[in-house]
mmCIF file of N, CA and C in Angstrom:
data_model
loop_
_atom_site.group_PDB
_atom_site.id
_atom_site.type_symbol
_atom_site.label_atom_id
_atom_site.label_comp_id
_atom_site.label_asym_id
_atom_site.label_seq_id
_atom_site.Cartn_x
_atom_site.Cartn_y
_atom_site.Cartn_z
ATOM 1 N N UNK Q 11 107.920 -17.262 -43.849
ATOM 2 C CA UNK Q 11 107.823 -18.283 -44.850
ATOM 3 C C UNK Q 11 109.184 -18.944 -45.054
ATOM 4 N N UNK Q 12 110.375 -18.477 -44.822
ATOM 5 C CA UNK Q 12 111.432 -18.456 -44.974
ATOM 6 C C UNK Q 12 111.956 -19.270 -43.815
ATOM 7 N N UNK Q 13 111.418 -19.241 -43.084
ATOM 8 C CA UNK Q 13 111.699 -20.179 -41.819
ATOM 9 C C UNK Q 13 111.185 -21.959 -42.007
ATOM 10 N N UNK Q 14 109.865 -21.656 -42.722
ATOM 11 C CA UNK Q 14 109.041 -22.986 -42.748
ATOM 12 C C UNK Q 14 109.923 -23.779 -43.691
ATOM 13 N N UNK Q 15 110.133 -22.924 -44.882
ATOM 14 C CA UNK Q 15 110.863 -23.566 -45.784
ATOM 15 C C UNK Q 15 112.293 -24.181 -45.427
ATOM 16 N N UNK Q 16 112.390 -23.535 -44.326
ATOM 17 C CA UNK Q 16 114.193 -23.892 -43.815
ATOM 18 C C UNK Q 16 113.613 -25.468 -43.270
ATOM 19 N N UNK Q 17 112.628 -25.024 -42.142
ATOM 20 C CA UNK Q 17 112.568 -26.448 -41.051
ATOM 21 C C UNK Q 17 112.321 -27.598 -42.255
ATOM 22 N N UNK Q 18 111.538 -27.449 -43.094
ATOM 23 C CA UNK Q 18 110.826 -28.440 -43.718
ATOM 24 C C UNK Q 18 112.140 -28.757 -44.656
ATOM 25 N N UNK Q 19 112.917 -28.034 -44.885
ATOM 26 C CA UNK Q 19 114.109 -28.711 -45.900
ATOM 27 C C UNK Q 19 115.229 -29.106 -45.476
ATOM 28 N N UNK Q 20 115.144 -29.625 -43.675
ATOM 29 C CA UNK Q 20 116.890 -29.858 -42.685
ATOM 30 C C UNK Q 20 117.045 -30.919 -43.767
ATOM 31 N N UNK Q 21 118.275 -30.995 -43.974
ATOM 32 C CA UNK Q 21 119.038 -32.026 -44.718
ATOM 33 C C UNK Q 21 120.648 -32.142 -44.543
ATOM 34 N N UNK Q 22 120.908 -32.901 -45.431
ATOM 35 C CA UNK Q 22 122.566 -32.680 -45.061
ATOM 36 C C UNK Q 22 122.960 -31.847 -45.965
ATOM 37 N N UNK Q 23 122.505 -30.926 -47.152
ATOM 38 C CA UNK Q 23 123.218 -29.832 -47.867
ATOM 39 C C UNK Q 23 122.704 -28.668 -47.617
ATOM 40 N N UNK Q 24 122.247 -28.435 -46.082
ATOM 41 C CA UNK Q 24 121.689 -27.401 -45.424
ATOM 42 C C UNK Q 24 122.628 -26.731 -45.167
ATOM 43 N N UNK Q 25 123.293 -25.707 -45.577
ATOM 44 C CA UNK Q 25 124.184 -24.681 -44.853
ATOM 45 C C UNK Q 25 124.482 -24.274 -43.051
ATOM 46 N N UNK Q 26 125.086 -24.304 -42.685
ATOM 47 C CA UNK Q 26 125.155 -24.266 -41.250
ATOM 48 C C UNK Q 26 125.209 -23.090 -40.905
ATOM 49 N N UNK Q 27 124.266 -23.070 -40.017
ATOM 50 C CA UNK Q 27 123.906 -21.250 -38.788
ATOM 51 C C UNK Q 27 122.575 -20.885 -40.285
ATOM 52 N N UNK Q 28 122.013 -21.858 -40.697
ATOM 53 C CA UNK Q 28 120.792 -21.229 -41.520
ATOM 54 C C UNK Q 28 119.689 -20.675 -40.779
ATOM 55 N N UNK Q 29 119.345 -21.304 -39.636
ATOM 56 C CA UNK Q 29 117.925 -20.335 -38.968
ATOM 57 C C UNK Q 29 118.845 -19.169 -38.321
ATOM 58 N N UNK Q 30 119.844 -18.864 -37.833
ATOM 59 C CA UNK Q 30 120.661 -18.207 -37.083
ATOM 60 C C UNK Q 30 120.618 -16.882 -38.341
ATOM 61 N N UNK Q 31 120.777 -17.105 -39.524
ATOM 62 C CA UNK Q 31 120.751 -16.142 -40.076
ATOM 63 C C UNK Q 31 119.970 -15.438 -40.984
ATOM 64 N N UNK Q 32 118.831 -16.535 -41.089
ATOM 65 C CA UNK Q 32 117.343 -16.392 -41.096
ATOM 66 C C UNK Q 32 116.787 -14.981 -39.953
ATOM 67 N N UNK Q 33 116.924 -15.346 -39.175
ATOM 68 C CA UNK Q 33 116.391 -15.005 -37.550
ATOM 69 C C UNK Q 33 117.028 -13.643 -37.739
ATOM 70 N N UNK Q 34 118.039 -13.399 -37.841
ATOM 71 C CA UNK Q 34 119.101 -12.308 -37.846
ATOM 72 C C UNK Q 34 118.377 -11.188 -39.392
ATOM 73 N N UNK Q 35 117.934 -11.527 -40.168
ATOM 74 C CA UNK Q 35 117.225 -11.039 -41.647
ATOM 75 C C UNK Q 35 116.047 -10.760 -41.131
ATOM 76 N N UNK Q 36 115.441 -11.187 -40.791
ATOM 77 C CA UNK Q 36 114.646 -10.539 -39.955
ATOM 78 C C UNK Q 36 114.256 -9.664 -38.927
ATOM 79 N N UNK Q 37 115.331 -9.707 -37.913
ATOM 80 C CA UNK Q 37 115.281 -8.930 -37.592
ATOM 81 C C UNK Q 37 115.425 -7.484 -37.686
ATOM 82 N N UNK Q 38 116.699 -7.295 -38.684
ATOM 83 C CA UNK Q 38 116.970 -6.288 -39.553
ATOM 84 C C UNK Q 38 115.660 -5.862 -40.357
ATOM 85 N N UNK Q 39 114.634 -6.361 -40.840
ATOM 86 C CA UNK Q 39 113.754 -6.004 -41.642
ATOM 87 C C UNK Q 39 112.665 -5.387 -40.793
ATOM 88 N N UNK Q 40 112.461 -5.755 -39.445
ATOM 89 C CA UNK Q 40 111.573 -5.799 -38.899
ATOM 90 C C UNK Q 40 112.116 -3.975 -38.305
ATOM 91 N N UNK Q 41 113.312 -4.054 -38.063
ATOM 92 C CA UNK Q 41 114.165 -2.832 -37.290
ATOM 93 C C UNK Q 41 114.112 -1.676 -38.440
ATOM 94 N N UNK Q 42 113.778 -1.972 -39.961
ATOM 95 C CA UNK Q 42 114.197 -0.755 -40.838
ATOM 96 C C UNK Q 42 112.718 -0.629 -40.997
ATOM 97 N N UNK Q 43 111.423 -1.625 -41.032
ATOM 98 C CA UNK Q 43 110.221 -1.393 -41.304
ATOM 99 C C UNK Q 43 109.626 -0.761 -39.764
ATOM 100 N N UNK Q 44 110.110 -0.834 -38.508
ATOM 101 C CA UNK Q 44 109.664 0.077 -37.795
ATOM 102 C C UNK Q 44 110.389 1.677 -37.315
ATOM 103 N N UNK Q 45 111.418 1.858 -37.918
ATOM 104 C CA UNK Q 45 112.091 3.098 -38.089
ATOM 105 C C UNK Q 45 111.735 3.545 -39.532
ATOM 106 N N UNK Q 46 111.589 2.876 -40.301
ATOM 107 C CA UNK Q 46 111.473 3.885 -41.626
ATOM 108 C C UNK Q 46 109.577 3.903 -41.996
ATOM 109 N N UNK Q 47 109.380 2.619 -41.896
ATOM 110 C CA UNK Q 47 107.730 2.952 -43.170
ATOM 111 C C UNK Q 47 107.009 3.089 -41.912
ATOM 112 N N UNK Q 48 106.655 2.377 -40.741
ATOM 113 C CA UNK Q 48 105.535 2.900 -39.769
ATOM 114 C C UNK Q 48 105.646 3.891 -39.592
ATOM 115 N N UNK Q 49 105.853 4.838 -39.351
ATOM 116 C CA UNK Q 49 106.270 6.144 -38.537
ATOM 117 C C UNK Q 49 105.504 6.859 -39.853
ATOM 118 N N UNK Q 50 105.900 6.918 -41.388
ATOM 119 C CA UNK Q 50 105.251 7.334 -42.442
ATOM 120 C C UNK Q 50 103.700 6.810 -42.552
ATOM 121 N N UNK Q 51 103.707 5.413 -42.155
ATOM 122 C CA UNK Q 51 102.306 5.341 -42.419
ATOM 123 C C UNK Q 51 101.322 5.279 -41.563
ATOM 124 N N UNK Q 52 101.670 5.833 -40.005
ATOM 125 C CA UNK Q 52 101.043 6.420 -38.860
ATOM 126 C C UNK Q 52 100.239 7.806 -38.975
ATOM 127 N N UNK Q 53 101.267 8.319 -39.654
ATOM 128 C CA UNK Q 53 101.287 9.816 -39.442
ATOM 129 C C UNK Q 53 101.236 10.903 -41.260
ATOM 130 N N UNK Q 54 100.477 10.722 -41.470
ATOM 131 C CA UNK Q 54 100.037 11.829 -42.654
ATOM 132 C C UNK Q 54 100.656 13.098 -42.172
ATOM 133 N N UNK Q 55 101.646 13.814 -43.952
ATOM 134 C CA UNK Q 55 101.876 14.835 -43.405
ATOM 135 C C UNK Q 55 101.663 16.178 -43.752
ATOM 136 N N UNK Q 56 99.923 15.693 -44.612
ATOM 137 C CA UNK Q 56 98.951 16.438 -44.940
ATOM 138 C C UNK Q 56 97.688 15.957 -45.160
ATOM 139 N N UNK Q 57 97.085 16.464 -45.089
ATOM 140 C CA UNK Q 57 95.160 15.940 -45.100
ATOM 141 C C UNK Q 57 94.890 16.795 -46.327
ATOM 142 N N UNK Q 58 93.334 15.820 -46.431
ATOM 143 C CA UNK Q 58 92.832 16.494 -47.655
ATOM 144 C C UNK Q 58 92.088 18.014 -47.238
ATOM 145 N N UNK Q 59 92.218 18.070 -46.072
ATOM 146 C CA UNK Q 59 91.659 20.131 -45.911
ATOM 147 C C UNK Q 59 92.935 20.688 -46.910
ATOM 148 N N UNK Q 60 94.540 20.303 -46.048
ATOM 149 C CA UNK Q 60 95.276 20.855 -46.566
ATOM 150 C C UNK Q 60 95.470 21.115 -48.003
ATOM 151 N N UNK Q 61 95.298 20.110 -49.227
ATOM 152 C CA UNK Q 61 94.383 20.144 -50.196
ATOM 153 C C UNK Q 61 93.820 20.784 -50.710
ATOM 154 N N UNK Q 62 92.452 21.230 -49.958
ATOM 155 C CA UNK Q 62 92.095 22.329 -50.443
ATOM 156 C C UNK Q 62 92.043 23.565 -50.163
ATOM 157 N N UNK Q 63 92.803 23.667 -48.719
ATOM 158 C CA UNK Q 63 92.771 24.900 -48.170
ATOM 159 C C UNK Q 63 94.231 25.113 -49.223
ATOM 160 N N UNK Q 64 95.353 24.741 -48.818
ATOM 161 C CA UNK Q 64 96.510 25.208 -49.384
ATOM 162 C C UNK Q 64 96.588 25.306 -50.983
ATOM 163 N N UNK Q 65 96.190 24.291 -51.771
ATOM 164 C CA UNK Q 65 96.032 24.413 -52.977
ATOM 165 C C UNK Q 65 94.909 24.992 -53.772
ATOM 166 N N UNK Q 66 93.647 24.657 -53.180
ATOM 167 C CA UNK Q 66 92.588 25.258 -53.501
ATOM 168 C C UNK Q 66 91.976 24.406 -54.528
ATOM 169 N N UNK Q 67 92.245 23.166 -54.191
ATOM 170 C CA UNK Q 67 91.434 21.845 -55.174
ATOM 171 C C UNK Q 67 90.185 21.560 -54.551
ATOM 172 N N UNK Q 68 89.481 20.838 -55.149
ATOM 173 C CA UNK Q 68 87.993 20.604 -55.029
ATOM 174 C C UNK Q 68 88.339 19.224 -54.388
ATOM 175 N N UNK Q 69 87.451 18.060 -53.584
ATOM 176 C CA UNK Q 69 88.130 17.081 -53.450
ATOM 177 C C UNK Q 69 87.267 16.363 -54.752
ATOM 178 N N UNK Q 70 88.556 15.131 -54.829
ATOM 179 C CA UNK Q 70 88.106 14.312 -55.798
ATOM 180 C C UNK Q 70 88.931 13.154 -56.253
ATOM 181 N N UNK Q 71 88.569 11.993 -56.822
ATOM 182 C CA UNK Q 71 89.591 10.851 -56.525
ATOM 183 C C UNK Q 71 90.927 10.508 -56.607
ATOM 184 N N UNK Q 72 91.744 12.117 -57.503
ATOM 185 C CA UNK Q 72 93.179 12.064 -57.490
ATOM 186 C C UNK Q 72 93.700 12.405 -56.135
ATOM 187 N N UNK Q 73 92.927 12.471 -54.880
ATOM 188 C CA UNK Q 73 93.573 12.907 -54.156
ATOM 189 C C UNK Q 73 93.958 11.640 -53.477
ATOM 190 N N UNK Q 74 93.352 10.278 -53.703
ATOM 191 C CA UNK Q 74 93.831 8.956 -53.199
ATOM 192 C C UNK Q 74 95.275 9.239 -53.460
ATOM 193 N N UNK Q 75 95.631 9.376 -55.126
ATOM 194 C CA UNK Q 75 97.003 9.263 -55.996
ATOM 195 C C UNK Q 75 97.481 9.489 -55.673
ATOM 196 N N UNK Q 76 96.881 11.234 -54.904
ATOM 197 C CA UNK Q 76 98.452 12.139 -54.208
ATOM 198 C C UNK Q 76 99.002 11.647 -53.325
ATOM 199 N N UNK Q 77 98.103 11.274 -52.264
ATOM 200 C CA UNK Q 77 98.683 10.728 -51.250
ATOM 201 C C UNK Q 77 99.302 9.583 -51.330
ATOM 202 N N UNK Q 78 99.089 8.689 -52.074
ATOM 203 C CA UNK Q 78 100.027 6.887 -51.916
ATOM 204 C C UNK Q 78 100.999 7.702 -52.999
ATOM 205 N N UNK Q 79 101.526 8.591 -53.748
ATOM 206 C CA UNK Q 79 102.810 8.886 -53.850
ATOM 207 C C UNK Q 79 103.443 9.589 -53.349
ATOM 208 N N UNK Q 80 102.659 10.651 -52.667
ATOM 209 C CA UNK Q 80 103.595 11.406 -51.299
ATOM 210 C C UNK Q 80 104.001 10.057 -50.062
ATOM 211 N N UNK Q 81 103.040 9.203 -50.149
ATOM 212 C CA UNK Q 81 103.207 7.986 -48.588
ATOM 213 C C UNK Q 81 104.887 7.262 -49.833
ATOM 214 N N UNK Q 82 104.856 7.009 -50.483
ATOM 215 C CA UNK Q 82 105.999 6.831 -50.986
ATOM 216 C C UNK Q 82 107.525 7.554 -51.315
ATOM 217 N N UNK Q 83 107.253 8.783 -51.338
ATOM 218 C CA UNK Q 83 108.224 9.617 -51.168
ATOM 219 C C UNK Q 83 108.799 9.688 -50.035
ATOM 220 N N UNK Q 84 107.989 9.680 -48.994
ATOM 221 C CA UNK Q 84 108.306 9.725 -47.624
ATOM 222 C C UNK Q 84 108.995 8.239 -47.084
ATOM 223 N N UNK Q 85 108.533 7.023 -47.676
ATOM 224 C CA UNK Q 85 109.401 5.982 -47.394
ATOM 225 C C UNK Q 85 110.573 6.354 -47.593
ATOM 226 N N UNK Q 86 110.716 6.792 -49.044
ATOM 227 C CA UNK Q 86 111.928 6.892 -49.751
ATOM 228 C C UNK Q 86 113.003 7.642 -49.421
ATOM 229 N N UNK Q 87 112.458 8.547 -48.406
ATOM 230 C CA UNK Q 87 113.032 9.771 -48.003
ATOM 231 C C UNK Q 87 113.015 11.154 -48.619
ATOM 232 N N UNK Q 88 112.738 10.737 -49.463
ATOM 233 C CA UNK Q 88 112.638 12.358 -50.509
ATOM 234 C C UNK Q 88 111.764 13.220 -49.309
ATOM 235 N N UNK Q 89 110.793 13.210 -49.051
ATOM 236 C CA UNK Q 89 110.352 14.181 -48.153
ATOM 237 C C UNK Q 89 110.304 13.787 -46.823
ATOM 238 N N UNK Q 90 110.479 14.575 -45.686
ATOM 239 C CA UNK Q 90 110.711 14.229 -44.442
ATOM 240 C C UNK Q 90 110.091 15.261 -43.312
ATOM 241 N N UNK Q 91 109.271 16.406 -43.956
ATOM 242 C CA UNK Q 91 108.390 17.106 -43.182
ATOM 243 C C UNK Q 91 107.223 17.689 -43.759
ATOM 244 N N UNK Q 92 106.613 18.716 -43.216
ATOM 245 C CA UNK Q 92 104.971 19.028 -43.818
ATOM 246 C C UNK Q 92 105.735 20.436 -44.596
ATOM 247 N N UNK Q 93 106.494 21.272 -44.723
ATOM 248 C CA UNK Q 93 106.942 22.307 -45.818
ATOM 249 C C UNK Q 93 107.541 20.989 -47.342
ATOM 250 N N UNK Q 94 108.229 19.910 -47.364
ATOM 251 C CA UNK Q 94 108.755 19.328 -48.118
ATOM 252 C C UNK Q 94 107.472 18.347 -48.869
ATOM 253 N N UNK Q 95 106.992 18.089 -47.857
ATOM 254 C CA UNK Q 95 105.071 17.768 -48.166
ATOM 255 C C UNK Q 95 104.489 18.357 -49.213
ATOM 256 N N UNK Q 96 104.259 19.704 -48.936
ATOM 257 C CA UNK Q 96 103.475 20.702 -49.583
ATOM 258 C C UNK Q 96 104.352 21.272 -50.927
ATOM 259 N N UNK Q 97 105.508 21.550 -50.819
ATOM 260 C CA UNK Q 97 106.632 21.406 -51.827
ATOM 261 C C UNK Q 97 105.945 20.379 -52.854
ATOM 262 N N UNK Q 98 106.484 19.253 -52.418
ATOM 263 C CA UNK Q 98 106.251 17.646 -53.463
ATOM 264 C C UNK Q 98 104.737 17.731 -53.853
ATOM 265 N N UNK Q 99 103.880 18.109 -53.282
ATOM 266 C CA UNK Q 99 102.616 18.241 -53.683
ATOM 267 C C UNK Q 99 102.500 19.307 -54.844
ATOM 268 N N UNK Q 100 103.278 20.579 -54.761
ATOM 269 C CA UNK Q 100 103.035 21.341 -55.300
ATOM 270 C C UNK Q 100 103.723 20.969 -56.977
ATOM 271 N N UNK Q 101 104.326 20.063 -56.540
ATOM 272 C CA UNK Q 101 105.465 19.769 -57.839
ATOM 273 C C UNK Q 101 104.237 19.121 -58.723
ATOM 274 N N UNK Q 102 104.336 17.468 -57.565
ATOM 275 C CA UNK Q 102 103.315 16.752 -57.803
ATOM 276 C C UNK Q 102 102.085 17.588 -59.291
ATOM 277 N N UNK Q 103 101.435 18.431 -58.864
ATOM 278 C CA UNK Q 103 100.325 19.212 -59.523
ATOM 279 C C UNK Q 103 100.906 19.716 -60.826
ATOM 280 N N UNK Q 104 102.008 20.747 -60.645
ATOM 281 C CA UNK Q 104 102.244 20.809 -61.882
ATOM 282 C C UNK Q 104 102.805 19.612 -63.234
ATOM 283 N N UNK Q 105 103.144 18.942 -62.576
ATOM 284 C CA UNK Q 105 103.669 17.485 -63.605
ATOM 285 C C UNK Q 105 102.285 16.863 -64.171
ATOM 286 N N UNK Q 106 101.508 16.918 -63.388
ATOM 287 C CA UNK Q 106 100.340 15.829 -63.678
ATOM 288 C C UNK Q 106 99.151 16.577 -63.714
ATOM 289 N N UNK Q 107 98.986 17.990 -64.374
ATOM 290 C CA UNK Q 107 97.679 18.978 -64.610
ATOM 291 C C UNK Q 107 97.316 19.094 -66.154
#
């Protein structure tokens, strides 16, 4: 969008090297969204068996919750494997029971 808005606004109080560093912002975004959030949102680093096998919950619609704030932790870095998973989950439960 950031591009359209550039072409559609060339003028003479256009800053110079603007698509150059347009182009360059992007790419950077594109380089931290496929090293950091795909890789998290490929790969679950627990299922709902784990759920109920490990915790011993029934399933039921907080388990959407758990997961889009564990899928957020894991952006964030706070957790970065399936023991730190089950950890944050376990926290997770007691905060919010």
């Amino acid at each position: 969008m950031a591009m359209v808005n550039n072409l559609a606004g060339r003028g003479t109080g256009k800053p110079p090297r603007m698509e150059e560093d347009i182009a360059s912002l992007y790419h950077e975004v594109e380089g931290a969204y496929c090293q950091t959030i795909r890789p998290v949102l490929t790969k679950r680093l627990l299922s709902g068996n784990d759920l109920i096998d490990v915790f011993g919950l029934k399933p039921w619609p907080e388990f959407r919750k758990i997961f889009d704030n564990l899928e957020n932790a894991q952006v964030e870095g706070e957790v970065q494997g399936r023991e730190q998973a089950q950890n944050w989950v376990k926290t997770y439960l007691k905060l919010h029971k």
